[in-house]
XYZ file of C-alpha atoms in Angstrom:
530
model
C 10.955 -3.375 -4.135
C 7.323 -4.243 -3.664
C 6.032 -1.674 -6.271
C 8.693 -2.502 -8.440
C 8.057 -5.763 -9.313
C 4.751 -4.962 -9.621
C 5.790 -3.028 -12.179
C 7.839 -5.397 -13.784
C 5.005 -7.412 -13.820
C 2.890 -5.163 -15.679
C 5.374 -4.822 -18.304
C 5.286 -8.416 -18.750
C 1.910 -8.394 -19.036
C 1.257 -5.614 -21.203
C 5.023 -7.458 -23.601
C 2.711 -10.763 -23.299
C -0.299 -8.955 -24.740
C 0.827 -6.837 -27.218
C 3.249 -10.370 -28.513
C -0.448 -12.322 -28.784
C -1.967 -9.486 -30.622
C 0.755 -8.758 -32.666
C 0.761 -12.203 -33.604
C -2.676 -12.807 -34.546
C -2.438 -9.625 -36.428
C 0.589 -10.742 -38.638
C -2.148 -14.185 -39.273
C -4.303 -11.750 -40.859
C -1.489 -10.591 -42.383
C 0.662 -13.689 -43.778
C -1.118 -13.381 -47.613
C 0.919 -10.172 -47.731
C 3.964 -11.986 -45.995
C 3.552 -14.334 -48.663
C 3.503 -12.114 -51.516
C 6.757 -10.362 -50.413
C 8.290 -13.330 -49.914
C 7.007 -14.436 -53.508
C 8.841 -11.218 -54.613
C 12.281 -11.787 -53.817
C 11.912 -10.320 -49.798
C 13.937 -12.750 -47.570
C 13.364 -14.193 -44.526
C 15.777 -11.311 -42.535
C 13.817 -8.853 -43.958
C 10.209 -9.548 -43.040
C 11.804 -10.120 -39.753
C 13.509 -6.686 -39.931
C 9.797 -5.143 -41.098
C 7.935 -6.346 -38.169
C 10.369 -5.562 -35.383
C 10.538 -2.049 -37.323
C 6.691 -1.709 -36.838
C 7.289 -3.441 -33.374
C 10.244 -0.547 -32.733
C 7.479 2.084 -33.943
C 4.920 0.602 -31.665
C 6.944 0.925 -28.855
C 8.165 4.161 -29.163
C 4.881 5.766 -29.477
C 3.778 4.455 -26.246
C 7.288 5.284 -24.597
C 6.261 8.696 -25.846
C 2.991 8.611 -24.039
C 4.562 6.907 -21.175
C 6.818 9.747 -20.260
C 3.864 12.454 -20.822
C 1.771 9.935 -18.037
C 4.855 9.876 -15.886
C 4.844 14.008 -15.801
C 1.326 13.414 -15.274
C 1.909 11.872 -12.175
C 4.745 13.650 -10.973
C 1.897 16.715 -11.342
C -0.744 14.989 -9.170
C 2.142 14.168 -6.263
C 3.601 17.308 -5.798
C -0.301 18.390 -5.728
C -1.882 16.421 -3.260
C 1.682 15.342 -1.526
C 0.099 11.541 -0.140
C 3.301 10.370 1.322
C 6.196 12.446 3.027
C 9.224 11.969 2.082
C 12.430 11.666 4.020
C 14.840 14.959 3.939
C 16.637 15.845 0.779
C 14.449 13.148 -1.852
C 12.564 14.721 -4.186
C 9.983 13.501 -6.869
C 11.310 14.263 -10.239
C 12.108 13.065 -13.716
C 15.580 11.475 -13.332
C 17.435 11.336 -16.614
C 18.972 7.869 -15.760
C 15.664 6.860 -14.591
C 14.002 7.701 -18.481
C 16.738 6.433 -20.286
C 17.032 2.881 -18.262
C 13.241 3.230 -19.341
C 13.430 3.944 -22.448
C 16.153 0.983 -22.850
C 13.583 -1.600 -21.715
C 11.255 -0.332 -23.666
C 13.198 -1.025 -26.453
C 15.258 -4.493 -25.365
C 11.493 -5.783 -23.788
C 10.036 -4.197 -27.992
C 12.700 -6.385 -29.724
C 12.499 -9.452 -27.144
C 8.781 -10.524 -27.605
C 8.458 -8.360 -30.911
C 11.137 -11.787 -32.043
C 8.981 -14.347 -31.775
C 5.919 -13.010 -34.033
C 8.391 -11.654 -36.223
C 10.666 -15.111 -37.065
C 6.674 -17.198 -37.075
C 5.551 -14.429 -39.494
C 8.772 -14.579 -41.569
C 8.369 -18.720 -41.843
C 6.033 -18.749 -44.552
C 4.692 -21.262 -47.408
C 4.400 -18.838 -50.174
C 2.022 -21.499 -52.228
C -0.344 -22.888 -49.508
C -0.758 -19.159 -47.890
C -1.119 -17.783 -51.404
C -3.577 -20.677 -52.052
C -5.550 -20.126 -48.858
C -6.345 -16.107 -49.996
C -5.382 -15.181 -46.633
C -7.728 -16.898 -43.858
C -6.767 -19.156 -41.243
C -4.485 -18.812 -38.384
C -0.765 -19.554 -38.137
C -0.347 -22.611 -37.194
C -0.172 -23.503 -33.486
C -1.129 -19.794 -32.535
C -4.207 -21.034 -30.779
C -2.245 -22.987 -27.885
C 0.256 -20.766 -27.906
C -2.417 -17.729 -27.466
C -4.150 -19.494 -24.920
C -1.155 -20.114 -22.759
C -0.242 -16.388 -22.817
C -3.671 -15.436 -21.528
C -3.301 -17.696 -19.021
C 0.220 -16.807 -17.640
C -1.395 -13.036 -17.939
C -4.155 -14.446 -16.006
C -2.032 -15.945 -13.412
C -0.085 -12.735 -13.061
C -3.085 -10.527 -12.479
C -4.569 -12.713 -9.917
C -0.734 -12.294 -8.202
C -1.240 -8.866 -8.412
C -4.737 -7.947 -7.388
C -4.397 -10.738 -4.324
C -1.368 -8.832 -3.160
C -3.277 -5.367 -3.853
C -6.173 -6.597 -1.962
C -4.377 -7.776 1.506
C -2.579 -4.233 1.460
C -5.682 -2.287 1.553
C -7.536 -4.844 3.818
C -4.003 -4.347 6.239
C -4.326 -0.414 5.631
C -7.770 -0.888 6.563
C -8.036 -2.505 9.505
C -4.950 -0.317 10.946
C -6.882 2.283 10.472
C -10.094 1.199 12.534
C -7.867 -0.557 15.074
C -8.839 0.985 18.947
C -5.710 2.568 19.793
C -6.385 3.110 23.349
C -7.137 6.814 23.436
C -9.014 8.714 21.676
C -8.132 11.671 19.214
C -11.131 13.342 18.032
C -11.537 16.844 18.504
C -7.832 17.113 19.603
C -4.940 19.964 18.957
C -1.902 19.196 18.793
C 1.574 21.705 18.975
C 5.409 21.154 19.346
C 6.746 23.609 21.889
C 9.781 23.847 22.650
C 11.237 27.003 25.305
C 14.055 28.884 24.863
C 17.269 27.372 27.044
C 18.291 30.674 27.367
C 15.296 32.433 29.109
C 13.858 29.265 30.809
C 17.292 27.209 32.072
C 15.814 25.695 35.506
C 13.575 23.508 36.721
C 11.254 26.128 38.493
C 11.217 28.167 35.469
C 9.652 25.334 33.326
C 7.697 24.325 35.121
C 5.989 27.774 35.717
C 5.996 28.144 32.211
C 3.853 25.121 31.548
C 1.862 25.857 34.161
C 1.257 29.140 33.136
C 0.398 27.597 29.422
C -2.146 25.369 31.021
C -4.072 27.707 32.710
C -4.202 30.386 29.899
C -5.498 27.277 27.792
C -8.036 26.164 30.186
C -10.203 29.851 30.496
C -10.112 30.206 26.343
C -13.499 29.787 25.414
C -13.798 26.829 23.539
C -11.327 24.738 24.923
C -12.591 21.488 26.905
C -9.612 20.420 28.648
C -6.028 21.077 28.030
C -2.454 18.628 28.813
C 1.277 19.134 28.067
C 3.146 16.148 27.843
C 6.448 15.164 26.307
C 5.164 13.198 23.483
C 1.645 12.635 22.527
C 0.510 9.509 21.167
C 0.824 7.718 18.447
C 4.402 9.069 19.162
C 5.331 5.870 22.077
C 7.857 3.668 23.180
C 11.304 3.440 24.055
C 14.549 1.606 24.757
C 15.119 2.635 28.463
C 16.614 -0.094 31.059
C 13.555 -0.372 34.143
C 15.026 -1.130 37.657
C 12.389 -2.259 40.634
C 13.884 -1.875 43.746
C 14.570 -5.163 45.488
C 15.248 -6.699 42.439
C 19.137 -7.096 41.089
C 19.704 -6.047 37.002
C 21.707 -8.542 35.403
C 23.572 -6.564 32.546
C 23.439 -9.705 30.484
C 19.986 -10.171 30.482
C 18.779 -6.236 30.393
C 15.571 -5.304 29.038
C 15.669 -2.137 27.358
C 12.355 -1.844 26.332
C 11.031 0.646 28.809
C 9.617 4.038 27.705
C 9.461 7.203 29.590
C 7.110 9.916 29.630
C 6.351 13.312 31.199
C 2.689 14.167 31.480
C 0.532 17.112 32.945
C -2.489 15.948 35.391
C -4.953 16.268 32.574
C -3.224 13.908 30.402
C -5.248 10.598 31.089
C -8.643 12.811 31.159
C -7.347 14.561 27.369
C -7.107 11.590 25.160
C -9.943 9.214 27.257
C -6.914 6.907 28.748
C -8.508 5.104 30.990
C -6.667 4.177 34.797
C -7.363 0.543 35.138
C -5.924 0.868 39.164
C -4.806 3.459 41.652
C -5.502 7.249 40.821
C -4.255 9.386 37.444
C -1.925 12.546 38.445
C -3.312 15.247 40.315
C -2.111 19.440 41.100
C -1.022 17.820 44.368
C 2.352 16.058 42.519
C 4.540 18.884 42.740
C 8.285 18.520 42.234
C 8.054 18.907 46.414
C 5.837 15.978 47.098
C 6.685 12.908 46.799
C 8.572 10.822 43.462
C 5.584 9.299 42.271
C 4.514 7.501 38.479
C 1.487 5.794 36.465
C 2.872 2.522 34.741
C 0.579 1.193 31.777
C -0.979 -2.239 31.696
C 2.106 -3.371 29.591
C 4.646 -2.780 32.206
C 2.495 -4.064 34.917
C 2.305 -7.255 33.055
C 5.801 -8.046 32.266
C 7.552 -6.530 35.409
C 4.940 -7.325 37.627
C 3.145 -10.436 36.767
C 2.063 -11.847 39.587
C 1.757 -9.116 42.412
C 0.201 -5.979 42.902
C 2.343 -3.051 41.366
C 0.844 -0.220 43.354
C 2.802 0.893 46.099
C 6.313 -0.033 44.646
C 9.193 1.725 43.605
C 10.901 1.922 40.052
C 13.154 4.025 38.315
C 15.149 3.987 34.887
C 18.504 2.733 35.495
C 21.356 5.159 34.999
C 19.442 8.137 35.704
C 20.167 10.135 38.799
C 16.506 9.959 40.097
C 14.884 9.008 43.339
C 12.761 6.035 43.392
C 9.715 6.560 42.250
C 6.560 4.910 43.603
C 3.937 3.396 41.406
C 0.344 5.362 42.101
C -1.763 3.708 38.761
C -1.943 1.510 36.220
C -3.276 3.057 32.956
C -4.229 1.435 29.811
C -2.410 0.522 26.594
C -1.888 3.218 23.817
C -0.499 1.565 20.934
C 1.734 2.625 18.519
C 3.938 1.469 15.844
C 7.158 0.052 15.634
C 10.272 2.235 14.008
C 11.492 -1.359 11.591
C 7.731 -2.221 11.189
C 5.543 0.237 10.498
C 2.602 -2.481 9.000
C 1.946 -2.844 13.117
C 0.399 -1.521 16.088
C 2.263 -2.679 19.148
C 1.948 -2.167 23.079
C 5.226 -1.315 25.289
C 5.805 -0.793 28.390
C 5.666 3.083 29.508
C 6.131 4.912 33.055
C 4.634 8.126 32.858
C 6.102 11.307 35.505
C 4.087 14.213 36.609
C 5.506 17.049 34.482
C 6.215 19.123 38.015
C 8.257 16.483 39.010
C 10.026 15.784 35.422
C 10.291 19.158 33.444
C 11.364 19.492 30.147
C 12.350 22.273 27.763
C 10.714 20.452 24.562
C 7.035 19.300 25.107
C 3.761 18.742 23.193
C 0.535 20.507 23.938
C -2.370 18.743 23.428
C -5.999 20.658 23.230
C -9.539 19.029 23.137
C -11.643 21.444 21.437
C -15.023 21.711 20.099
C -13.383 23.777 17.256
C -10.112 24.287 15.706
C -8.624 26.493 17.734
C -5.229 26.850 16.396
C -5.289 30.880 16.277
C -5.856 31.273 19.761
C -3.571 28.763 20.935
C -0.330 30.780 19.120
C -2.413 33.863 20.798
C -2.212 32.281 24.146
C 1.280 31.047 24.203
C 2.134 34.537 22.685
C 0.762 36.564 25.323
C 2.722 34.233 27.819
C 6.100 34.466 26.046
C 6.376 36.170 22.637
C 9.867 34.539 22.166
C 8.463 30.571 22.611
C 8.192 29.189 19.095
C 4.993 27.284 18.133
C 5.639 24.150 15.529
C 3.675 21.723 13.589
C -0.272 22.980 15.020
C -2.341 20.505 13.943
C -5.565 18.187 14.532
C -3.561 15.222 16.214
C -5.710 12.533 13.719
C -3.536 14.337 11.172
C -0.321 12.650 12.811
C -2.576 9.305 12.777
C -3.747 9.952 9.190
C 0.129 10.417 8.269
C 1.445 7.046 10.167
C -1.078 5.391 7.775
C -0.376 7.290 4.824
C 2.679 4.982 3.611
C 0.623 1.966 4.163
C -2.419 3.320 2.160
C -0.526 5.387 -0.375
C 1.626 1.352 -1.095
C -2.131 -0.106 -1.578
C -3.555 2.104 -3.223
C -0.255 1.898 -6.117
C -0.116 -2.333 -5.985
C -4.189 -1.653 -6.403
C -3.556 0.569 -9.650
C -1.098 -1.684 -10.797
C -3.593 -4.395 -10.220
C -6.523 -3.004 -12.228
C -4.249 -2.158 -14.956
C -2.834 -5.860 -14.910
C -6.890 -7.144 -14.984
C -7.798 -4.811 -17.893
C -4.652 -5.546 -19.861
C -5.190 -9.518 -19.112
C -8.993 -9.454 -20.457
C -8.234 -6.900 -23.210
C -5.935 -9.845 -24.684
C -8.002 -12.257 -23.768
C -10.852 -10.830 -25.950
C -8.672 -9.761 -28.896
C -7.612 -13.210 -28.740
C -11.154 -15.013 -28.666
C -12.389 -12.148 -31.317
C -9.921 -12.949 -33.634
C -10.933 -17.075 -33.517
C -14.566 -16.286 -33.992
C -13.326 -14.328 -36.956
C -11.405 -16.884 -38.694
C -14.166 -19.446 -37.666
C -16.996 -17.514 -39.209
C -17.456 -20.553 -42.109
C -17.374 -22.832 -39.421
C -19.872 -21.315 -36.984
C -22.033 -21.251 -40.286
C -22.084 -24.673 -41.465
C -22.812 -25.417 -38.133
C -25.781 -23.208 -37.492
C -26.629 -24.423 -40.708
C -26.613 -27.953 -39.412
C -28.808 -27.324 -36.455
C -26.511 -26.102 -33.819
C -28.338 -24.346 -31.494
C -27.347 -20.248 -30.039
C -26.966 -21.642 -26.332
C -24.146 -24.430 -28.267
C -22.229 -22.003 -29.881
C -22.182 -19.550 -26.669
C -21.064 -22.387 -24.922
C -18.158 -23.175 -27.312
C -16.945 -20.006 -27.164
C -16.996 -19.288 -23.684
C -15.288 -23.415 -23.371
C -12.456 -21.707 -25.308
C -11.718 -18.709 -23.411
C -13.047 -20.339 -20.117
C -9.915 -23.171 -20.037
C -7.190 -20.204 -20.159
C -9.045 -18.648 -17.465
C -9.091 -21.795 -15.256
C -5.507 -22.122 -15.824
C -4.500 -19.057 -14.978
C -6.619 -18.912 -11.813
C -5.610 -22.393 -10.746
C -1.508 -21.001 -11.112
C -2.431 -17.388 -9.558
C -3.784 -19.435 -6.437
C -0.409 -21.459 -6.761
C 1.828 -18.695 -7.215
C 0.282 -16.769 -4.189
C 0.181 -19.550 -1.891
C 4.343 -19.643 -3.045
C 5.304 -16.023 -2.990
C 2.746 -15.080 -0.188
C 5.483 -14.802 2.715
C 6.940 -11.778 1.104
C 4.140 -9.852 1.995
C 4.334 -10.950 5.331
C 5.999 -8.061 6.917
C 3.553 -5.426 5.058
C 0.477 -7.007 6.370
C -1.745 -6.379 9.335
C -4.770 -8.192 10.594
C -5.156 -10.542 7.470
C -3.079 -13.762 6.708
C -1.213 -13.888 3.432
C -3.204 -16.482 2.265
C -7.022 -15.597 2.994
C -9.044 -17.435 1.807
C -11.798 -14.773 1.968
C -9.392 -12.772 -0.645
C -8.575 -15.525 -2.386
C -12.212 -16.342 -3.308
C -13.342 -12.443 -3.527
C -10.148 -11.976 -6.547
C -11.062 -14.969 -8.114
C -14.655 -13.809 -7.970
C -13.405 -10.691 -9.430
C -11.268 -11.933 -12.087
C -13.898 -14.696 -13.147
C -16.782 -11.843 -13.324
C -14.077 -9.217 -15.340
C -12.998 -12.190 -18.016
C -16.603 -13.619 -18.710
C -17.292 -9.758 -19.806
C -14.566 -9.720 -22.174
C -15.650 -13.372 -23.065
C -19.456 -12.669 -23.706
C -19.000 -10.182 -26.807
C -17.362 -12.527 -29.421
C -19.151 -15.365 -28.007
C -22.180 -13.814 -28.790
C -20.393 -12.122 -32.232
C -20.389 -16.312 -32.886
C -24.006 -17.124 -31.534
C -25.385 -14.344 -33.971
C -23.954 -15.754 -37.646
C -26.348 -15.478 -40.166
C -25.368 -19.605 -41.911
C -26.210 -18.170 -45.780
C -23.881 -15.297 -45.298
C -21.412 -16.866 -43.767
C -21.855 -19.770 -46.396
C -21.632 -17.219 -49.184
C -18.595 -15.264 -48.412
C -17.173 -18.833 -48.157
């Protein structure tokens, strides 16, 4: 919904813009009007002859619309940014064109009206009279207030663009709590058939760990049954002493199955008590490693080490609290635009086996090839899924939020250019019909630095406007960007004053050329084309 009103927004823009244009053209235009309408055309028709070259406008950029949009379609399926969910695919959708290709058209004859019915409105005599120069009346105001509604807009949409890459930015350098450098990652998952008790799975991982450990290359080696950013859960924690009340269960508990080596793989660091060690076997005693979350909310204000927990429901012995790790964060399954910190009970995997588990592998090389060699020579008939560096499974829980900034930021730029491109067609076409004028004035004494500053007056009051309603607008419409932000406020005021910096610097270039078109009239020529 986000990208799409950005793109409705751009079509505004660009129907604003072409409407101004369009309409100072048909001022250069209205001794022409004037003769038709001195030769019998009527007012319907003029108006049918600009919205035909309106229609024929339009249709020509539909045209290279839809090449663009195959264009695109090219470049996705190419570098694949995002991933989409099962079964949706990235094609041209026939409803999709034509609903285009219908606002195309509606949006074509909606602001191609307007300039049609002021160009159709004309005094045959006076325009006849004039030979052509001069504007139609009231098209300065009304110019000026499309640039700055066009202004406005683009501020909207480069302040939004701005606070989804700072968000995607800062996810990105956020400290997760472990580190994933140099690490493999692998989905395993062991056949029920061959390996259906707990002995055998756990002889199978060990196994796998060991054959890991002596392959040259290979630092140190877990298994575990999910590897991070992959966190969380929804499981109901009992500590024993203490009664649950079903109406006030917390299920917010996650569980986790990890190999000694875990903590040591991804730099976890144990803030109390010991990590796991080759000594908790599924003979030894029920023991577990809560994180710092957990500790906090379950036990506040005593020490946790020493007592017993357990996830309710499950037929499991207590299980007796021998560390307190730190936080790994991870993100949240309704909001992904966050990195949040749950509580998580991890279990020796020799005391918790499981038939699906992830292998993790800290490497001073991709080793990929020798892990499936490894896990082949073990077990030919244990599949190997989804190898691959785990900052790849970071990079793709940020693509989403990256691949939406970097869109709003194209739609952004787009919205900037298209705003100044009108806003110096606009100011070209004043200094053009105020060449006399800028003449008799030089002519008079005026100074260069005078008529630069005239000029730049003119187009510098749209710009204010707009900027001054952009700032409104955002501090308005801000809170629906709420949920899609992380790190940054809606209403920065370090973004606020780097766009406006942005849009001030873009608008003075596209000011500066026909203010200094004006500065540079030669006063005799001027005069003598008069």
């Amino acid at each position: 919904m986000l990208v799409f009103g950005a793109v409705l927004l751009v079509l505004l823009i660009s129907c604003l813009n072409v409407a101004n244009l369009w309409l100072a053209r048909l001022s250069e235009r209205r001794r022409e009007l004037a003769v038709r309408a001195a030769l019998g055309s009527g007012q319907s028709r003029i108006v049918r002859q600009v919205l035909a070259e309106s229609l024929l406008l339009s249709l020509l950029g539909s045209a290279l619309g839809i090449l663009l949009a195959y264009a695109g379609l090219a470049w996705y399926r190419a570098l694949n940014p995002i991933e989409l969910t099962v079964g949706a695919v990235a094609a041209m959708n026939m409803p999709v064109l034509i609903f285009s290709l219908t606002l195309s058209i509606a949006t074509t004859l909606i602001f191609g009206l307007l300039p049609a019915l002021r160009a159709s409105k004309v005094d045959v005599i006076e325009h006849l009279k004039s030979a052509g120069r001069g504007l139609i009346r009231g098209h300065h105001y009304l110019a000026e207030s499309v640039i700055a509604l066009e202004m406005a807009i683009s501020f909207l949409l480069l302040i939004g663009a701005t606070l989804l890459m700072t968000s995607a930015i800062r996810m990105g350098s956020e400290n997760l709590g472990f580190h994933y450098d140099r690490i493999q990652s692998a989905r395993i998952a062991l056949p029920a058939s061959r390996y259906s008790t707990d002995t055998q799975q756990i002889l199978a991982s060990d196994r796998l760990l060991e054959a890991l450990e002596r392959t040259p290359g290979v630092d140190v080696v877990t298994v575990a049954s999910r590897l991070p950013p992959d966190a969380g859960g929804n499981e109901v924690l009992e500590v024993q002493g203490r009664t649950v009340d079903p109406a006030h269960e917390i299920h917010d508990v996650g569980a986790d199955t990890v190999s000694p080596g875990y903590f040591h793989v991804l730099d976890i660091p144990i803030r109390q008590g010991r990590a796991f060690d080759t000594s908790d076997r599924n003979s030894s005693a029920p023991v577990t490693i809560i994180n710092e979350a957990l500790a906090n909310e379950y036990f506040p204000h005593t020490d946790p080490l020493g007592r017993q927990i357990r996830i309710a429901g499950e037929k499991t012995p207590w299980l007796t609290v021998v560390g307190v790790a730190g936080n790994v964060k991870h993100t949240q399954l309704m909001n992904e635009m966050s990195w949040v910190e749950t509580p998580i009970l991890y279990r020796p995997i020799a005391q918790d086996p499981r038939l699906r588990f992830q292998l993790g592998v800290r490497a001073s090389a991709s080793i990929a090839r020798k892990i499936e060699e490894q896990i082949a020579a073990i077990d030919p008939s244990i599949p190997l899924d989804d190898v691959e560096p785990l900052a790849s499974r970071l990079a793709t829980t940020l693509a989403y939020p990256r691949f939406r900034a970097t869109v709003l930021s194209l739609f952004g730029l787009a919205a900037l250019i298209l705003s100044s491109v009108g806003l110096h067609g606009v100011l070209a076409q004043i200094v053009s019909r105020r060449i006399p004028e800028f003449g008799i004035r030089k002519a008079l004494g005026a100074q260069t630095y005078s008529l630069l500053w005239l000029i730049a007056r003119q187009g510098g009051l749209p710009i204010a406007a707009g900027l001054a309603t952009g700032i409104v607008l955002t501090l308005v419409l801000s809170r629906i960007l709420s949920n899609l932000l992380y790190g940054v406020q809606p209403a920065d005021p370090v973004t606020l004053v780097f766009v406006s910096l942005i849009l001030l610097a873009v608008a003075s270039l596209a000011i500066l050329s026909p203010a200094i078109h004006a500065a540079r009239v030669d006063p005799m020529r001027a005069l003598r084309d008069e």
